[in-house]
PDB file of C-alpha atoms in Angstrom:
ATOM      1  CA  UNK A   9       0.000   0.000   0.000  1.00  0.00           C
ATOM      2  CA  UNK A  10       2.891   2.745   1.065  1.00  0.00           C
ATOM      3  CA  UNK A  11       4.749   1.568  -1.710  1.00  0.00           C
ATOM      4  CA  UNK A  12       1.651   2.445  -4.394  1.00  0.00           C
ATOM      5  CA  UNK A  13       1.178   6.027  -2.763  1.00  0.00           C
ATOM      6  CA  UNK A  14       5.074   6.613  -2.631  1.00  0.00           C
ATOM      7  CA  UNK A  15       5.345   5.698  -6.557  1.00  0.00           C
ATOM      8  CA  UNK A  16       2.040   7.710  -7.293  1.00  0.00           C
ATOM      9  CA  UNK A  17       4.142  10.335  -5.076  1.00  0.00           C
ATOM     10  CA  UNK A  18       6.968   9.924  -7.591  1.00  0.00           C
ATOM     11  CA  UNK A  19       5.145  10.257 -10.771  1.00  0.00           C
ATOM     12  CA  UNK A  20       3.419  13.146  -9.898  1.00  0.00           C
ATOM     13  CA  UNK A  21       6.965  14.977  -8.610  1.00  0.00           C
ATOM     14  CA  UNK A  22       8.696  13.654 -11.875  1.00  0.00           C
ATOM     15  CA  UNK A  23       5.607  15.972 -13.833  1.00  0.00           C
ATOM     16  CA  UNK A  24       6.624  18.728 -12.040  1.00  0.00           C
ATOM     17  CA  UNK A  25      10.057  18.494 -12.812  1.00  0.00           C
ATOM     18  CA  UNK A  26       9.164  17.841 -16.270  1.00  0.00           C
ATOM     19  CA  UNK A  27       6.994  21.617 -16.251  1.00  0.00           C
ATOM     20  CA  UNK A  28      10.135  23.269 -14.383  1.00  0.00           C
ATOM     21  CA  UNK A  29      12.358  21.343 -17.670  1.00  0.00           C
ATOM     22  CA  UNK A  30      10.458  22.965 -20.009  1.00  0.00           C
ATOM     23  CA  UNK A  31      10.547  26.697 -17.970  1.00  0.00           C
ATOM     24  CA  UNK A  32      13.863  26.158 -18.023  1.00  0.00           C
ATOM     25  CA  UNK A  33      14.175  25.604 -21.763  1.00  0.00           C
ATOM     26  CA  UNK A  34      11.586  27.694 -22.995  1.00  0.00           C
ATOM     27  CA  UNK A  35      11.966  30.889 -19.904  1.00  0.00           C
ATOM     28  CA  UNK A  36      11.963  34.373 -21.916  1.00  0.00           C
ATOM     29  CA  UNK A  37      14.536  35.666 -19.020  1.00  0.00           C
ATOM     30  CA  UNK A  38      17.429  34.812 -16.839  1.00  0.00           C
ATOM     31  CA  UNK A  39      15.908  34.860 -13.533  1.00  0.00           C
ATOM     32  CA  UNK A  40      12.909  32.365 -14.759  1.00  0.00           C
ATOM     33  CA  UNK A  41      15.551  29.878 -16.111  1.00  0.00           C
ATOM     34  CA  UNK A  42      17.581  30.306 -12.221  1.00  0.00           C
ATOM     35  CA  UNK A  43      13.900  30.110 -10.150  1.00  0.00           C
ATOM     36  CA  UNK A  44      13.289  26.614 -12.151  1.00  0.00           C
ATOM     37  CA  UNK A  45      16.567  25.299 -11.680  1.00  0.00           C
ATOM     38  CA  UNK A  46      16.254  26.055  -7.911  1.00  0.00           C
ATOM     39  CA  UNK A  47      13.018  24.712  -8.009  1.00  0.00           C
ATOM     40  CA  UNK A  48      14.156  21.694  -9.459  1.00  0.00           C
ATOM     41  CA  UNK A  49      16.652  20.755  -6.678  1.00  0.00           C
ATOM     42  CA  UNK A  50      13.716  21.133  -4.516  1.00  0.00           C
ATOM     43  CA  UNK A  51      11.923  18.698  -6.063  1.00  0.00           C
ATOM     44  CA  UNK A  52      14.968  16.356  -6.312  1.00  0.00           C
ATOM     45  CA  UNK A  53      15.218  16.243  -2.586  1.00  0.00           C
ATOM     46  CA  UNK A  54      11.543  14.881  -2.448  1.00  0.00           C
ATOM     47  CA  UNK A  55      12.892  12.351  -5.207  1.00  0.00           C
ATOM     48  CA  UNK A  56      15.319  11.313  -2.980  1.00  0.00           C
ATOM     49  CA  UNK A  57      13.218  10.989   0.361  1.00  0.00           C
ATOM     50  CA  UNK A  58      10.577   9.179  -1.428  1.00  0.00           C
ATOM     51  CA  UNK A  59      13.289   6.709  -3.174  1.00  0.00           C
ATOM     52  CA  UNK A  60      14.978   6.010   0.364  1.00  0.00           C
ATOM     53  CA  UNK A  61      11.458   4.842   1.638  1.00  0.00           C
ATOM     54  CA  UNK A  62      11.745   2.586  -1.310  1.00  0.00           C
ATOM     55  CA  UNK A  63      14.615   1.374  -0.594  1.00  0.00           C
ATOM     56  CA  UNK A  64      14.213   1.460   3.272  1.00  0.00           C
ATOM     57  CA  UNK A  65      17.384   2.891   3.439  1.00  0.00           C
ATOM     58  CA  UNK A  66      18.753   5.732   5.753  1.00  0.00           C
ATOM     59  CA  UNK A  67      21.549   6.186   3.559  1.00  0.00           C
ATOM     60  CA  UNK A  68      20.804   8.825   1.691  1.00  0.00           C
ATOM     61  CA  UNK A  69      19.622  11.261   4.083  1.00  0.00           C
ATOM     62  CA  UNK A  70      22.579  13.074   4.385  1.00  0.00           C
ATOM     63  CA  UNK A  71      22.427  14.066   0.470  1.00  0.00           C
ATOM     64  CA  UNK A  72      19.007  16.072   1.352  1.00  0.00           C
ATOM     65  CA  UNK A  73      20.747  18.353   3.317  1.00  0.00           C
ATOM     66  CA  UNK A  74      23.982  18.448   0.637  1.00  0.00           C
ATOM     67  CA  UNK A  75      21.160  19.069  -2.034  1.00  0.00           C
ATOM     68  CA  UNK A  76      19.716  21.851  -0.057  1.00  0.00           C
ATOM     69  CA  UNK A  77      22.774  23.310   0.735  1.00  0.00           C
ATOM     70  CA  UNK A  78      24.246  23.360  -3.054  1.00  0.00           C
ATOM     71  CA  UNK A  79      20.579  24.463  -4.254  1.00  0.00           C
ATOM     72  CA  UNK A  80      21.443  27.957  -1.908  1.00  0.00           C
ATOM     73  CA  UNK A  81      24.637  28.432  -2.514  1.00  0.00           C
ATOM     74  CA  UNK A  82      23.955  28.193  -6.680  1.00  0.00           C
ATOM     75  CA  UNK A  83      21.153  30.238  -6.408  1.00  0.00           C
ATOM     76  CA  UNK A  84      22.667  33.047  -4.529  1.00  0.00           C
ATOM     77  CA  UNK A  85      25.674  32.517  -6.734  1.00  0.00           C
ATOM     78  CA  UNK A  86      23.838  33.455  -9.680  1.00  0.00           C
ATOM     79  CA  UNK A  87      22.093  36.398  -8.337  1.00  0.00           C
ATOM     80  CA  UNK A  88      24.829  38.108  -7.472  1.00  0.00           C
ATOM     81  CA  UNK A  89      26.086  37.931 -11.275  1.00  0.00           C
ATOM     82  CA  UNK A  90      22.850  38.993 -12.251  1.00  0.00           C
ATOM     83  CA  UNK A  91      22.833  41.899  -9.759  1.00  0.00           C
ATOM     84  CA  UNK A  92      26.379  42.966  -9.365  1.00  0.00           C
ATOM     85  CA  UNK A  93      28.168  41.033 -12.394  1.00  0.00           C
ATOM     86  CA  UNK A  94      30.973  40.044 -10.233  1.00  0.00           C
ATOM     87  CA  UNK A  95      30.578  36.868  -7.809  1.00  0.00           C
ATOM     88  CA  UNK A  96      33.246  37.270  -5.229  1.00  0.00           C
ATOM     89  CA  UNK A  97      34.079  40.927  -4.984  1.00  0.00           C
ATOM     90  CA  UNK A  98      37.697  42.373  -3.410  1.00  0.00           C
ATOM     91  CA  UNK A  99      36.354  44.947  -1.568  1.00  0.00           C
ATOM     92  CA  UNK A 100      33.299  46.050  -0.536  1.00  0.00           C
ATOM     93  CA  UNK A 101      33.752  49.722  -0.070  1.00  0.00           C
ATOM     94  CA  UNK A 102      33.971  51.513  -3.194  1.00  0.00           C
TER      95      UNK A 102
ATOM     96  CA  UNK B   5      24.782  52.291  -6.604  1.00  0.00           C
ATOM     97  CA  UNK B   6      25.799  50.702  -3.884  1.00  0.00           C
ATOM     98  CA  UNK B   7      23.089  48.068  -2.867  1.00  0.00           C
ATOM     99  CA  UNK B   8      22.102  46.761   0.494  1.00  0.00           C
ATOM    100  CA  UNK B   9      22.234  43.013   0.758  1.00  0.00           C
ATOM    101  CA  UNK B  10      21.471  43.007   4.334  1.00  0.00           C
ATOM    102  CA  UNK B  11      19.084  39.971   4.227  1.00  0.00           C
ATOM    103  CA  UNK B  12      21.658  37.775   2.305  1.00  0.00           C
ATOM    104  CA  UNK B  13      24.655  38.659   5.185  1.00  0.00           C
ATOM    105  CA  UNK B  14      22.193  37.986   8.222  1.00  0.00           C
ATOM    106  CA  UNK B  15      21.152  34.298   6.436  1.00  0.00           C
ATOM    107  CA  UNK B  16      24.720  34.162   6.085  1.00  0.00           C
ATOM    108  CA  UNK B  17      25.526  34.242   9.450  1.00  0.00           C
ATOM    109  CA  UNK B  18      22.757  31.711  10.785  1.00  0.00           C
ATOM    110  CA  UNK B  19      23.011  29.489   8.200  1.00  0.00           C
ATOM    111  CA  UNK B  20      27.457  29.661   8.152  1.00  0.00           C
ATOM    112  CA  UNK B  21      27.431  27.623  11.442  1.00  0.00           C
ATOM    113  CA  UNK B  22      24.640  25.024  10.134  1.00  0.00           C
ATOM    114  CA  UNK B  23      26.723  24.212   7.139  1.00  0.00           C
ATOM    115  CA  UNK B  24      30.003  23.652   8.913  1.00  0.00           C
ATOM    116  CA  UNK B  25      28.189  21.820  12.117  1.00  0.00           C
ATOM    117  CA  UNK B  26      26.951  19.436   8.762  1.00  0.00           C
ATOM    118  CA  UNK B  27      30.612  19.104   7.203  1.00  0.00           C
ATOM    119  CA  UNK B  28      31.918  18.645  10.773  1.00  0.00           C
ATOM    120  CA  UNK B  29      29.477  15.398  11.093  1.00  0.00           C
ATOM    121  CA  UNK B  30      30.312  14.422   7.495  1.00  0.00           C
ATOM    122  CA  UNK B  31      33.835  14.196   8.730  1.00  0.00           C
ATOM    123  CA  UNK B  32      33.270  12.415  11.840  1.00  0.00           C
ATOM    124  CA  UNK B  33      30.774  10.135  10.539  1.00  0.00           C
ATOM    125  CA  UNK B  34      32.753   8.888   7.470  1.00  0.00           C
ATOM    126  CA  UNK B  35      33.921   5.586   9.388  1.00  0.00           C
ATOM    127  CA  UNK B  36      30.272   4.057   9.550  1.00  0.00           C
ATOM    128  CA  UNK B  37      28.291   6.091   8.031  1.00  0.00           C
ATOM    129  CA  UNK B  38      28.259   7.947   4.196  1.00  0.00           C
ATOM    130  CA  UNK B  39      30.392  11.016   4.349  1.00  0.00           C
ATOM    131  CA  UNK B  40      34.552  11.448   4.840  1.00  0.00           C
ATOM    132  CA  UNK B  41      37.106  13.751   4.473  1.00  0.00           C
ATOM    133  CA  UNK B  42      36.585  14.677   0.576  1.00  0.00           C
ATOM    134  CA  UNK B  43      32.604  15.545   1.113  1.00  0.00           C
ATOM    135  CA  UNK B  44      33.433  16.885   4.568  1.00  0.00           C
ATOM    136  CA  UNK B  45      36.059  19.226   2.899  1.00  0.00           C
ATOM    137  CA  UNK B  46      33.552  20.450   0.066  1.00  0.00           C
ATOM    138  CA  UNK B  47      31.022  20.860   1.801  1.00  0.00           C
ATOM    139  CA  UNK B  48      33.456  23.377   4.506  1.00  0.00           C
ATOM    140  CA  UNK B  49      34.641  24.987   1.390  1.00  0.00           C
ATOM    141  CA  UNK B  50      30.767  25.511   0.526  1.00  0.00           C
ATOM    142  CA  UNK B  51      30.040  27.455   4.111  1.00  0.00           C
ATOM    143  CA  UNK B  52      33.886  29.965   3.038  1.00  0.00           C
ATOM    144  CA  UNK B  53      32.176  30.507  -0.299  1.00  0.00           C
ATOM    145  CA  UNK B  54      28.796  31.306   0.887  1.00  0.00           C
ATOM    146  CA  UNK B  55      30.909  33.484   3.325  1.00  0.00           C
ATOM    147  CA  UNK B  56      32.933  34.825   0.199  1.00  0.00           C
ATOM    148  CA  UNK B  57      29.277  35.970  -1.280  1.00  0.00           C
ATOM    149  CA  UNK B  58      28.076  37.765   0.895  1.00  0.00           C
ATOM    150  CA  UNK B  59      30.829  39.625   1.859  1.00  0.00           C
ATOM    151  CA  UNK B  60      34.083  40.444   0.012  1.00  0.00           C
ATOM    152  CA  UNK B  61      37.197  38.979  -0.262  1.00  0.00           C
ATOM    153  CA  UNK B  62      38.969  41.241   2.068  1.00  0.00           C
ATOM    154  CA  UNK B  63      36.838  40.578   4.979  1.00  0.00           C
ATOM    155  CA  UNK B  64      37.037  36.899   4.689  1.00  0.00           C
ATOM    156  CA  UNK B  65      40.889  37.270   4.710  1.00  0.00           C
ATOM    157  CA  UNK B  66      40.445  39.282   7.793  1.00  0.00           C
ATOM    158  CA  UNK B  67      37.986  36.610   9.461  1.00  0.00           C
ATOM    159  CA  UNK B  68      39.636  33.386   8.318  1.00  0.00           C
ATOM    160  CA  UNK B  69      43.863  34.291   7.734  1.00  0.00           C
ATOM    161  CA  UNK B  70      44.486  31.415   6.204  1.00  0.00           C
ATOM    162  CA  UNK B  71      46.962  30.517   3.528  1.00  0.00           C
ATOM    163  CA  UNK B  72      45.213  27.627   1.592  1.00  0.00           C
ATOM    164  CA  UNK B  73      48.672  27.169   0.181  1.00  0.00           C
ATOM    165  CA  UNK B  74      50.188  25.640   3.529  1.00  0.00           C
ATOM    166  CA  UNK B  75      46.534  24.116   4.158  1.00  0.00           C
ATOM    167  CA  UNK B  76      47.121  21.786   1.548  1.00  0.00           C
ATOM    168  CA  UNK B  77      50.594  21.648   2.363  1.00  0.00           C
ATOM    169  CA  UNK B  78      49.351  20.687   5.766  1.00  0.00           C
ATOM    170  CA  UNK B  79      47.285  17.895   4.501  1.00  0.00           C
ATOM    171  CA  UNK B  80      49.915  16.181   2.653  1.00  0.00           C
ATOM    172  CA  UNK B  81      51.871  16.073   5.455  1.00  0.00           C
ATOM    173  CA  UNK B  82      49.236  14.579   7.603  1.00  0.00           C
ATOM    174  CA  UNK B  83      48.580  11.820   5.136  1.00  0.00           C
ATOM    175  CA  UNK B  84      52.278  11.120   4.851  1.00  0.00           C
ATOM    176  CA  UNK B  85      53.166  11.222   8.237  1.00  0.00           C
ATOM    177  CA  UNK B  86      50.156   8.745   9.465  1.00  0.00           C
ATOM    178  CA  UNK B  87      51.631   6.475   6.525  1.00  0.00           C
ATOM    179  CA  UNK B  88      55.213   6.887   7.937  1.00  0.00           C
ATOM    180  CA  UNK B  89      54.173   6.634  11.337  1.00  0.00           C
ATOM    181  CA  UNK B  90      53.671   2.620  10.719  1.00  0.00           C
ATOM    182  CA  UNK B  91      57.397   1.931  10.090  1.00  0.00           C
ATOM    183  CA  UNK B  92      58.431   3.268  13.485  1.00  0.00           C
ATOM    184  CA  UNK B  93      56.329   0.158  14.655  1.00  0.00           C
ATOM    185  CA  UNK B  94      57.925  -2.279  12.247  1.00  0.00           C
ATOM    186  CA  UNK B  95      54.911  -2.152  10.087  1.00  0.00           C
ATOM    187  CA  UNK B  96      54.738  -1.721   6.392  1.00  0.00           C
ATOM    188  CA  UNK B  97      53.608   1.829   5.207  1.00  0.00           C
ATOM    189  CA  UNK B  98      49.893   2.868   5.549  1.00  0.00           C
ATOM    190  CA  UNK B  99      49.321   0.293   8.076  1.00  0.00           C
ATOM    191  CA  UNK B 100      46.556   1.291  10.543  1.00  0.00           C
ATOM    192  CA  UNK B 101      46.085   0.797  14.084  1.00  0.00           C
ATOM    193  CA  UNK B 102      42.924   1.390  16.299  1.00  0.00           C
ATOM    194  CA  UNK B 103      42.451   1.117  20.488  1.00  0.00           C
ATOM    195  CA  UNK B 104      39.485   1.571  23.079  1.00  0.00           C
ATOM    196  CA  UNK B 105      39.985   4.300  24.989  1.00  0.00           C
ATOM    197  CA  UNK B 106      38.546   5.972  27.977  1.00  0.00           C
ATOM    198  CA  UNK B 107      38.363   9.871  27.806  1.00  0.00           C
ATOM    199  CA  UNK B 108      37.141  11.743  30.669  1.00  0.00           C
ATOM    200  CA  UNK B 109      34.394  13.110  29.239  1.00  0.00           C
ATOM    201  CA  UNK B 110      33.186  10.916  26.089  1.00  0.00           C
ATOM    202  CA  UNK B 111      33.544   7.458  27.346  1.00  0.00           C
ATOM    203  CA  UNK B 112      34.677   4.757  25.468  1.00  0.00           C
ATOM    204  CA  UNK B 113      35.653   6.199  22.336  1.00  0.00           C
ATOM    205  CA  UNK B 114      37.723   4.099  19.303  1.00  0.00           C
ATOM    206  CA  UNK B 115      40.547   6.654  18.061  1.00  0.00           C
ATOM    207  CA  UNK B 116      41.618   5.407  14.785  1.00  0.00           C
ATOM    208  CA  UNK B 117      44.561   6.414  13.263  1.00  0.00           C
ATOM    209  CA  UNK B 118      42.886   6.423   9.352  1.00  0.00           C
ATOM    210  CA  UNK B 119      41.052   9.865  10.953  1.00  0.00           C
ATOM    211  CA  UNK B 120      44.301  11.444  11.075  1.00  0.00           C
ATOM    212  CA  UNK B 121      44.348  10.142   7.127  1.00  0.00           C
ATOM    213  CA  UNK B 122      41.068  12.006   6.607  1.00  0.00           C
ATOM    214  CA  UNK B 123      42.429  14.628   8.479  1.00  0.00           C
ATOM    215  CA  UNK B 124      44.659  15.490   5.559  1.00  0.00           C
ATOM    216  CA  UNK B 125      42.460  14.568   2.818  1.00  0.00           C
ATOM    217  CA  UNK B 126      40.112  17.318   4.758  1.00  0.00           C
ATOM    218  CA  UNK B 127      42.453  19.662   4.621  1.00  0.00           C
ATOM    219  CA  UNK B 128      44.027  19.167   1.453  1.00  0.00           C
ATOM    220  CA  UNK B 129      40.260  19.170  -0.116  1.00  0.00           C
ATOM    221  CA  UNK B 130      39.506  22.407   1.572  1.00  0.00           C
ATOM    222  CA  UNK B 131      42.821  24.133   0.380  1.00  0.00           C
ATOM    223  CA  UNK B 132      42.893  23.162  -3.211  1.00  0.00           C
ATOM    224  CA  UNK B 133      39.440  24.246  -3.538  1.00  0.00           C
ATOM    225  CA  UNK B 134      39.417  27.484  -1.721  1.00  0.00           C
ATOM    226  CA  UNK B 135      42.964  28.156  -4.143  1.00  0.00           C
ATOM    227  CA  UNK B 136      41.151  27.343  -7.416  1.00  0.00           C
ATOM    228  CA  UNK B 137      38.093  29.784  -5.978  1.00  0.00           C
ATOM    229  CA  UNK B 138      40.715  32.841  -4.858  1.00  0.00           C
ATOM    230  CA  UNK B 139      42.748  32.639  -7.785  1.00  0.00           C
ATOM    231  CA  UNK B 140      40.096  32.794 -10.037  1.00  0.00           C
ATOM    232  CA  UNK B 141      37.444  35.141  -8.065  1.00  0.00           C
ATOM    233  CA  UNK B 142      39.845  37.831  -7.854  1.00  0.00           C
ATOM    234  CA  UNK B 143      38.884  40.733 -10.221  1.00  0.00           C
ATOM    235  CA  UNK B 144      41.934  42.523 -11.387  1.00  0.00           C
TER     236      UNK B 144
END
């Protein structure tokens, strides 16, 4: 029974991920092609929960937090280009 | 313009320590659980480059004054040294040793001498990584 509802669970995230695909493809601007890709490694961390009940594994429950983590860290990466066009400035101050 | 990212520097700061409390357990947990010193390393090189983003390079050199240079340096030495360490024991290189031992406040704890090994792949992960991101992050 948990194992019907987690693949229904699965199939409906893998359709989302599909729509955020084709944002990502088809998205007139920058910032609609970053939101999707964020959004995406959202959606992979509920792939991965959902496969470790599968698998009844606790294994992988570390690489929702790296996922997270990564997801940030790219997303605030590219809004800085897009905002300042440098990443990693030398000085703040001027 | 100068803009105001005072939103980004205050996540920053709570989410900094969250990060390296994760690699820190990464590290630790590498011996039975997934994780090590390589993931452990990236992922601490993750929380200086989040730190690099929302501030500038100069204030990161003036919170963390670290060479990466001798970091990796470092590293190498620790992995060569726990390698050497064996033939002082009439072992052959890289051979490992582990005892029980009872610390005053953790109890029985296992001390391993392959941590010392992950040690310097830690720190040799951390310092090539934070080089490449320096060297290339610097806008001249």
């Amino acid at each position: 029974m948990l194992e019907v509802i987690v693949q229904i669970s699965l199939l409906c995230i893998s359709i989302a991920m599909v729509g955020l695909i084709y944002r990502v493809i088809k998205g007139p601007t920058i910032p609609d092609r970053i939101v999707a890709l964020d959004a995406i490694g959202i959606n992979l961390v509920a792939v991965i929960a959902l496969v470790s009940i599968l698998l009844k594994t606790n294994a992988f429950l570390e690489i929702i937090l790296l996922i997270g983590i990564l997801a940030f860290i790219g997303t605030v990466a590219f809004s800085k280009y897009l905002e300042k066009g440098v990443i990693i400035e030398r000085d703040r101050d001027h | 313009m100068k803009t105001n990212d005072i939103i980004l520097q205050t996540v920053t700061k709570v989410t900094l320590f969250i990060i390296i409390l994760f690699s820190i357990h990464l590290f630790f947990a590498g011996h039975y659980y997934p994780g090590g010193g390589f993931v452990g390393g990236l992922m601490t090189s993750g929380a200086i480059v989040l730190l690099l983003l929302a501030f500038d390079m100069k204030t990161v050199a003036n919170i963390l004054p670290i060479d990466y240079k001798y970091m990796i340096a470092t590293g190498l030495l620790f992995a060569v040294g726990t390698g050497a360490g064996a033939l002082l024991f009439n072992a052959p290189f890289l051979t490992h040793a582990f005892k029980d031992v009872y610390l005053p406040l953790l109890g029985k704890t296992s001390l391993h001498t392959a941590v010392l090994f992950d040690t310097g792949v830690f720190l040799v992960v951390v310092g090539v990584t934070m080089t490449i991101i320096q060297t290339i992050g610097e806008d001249e």
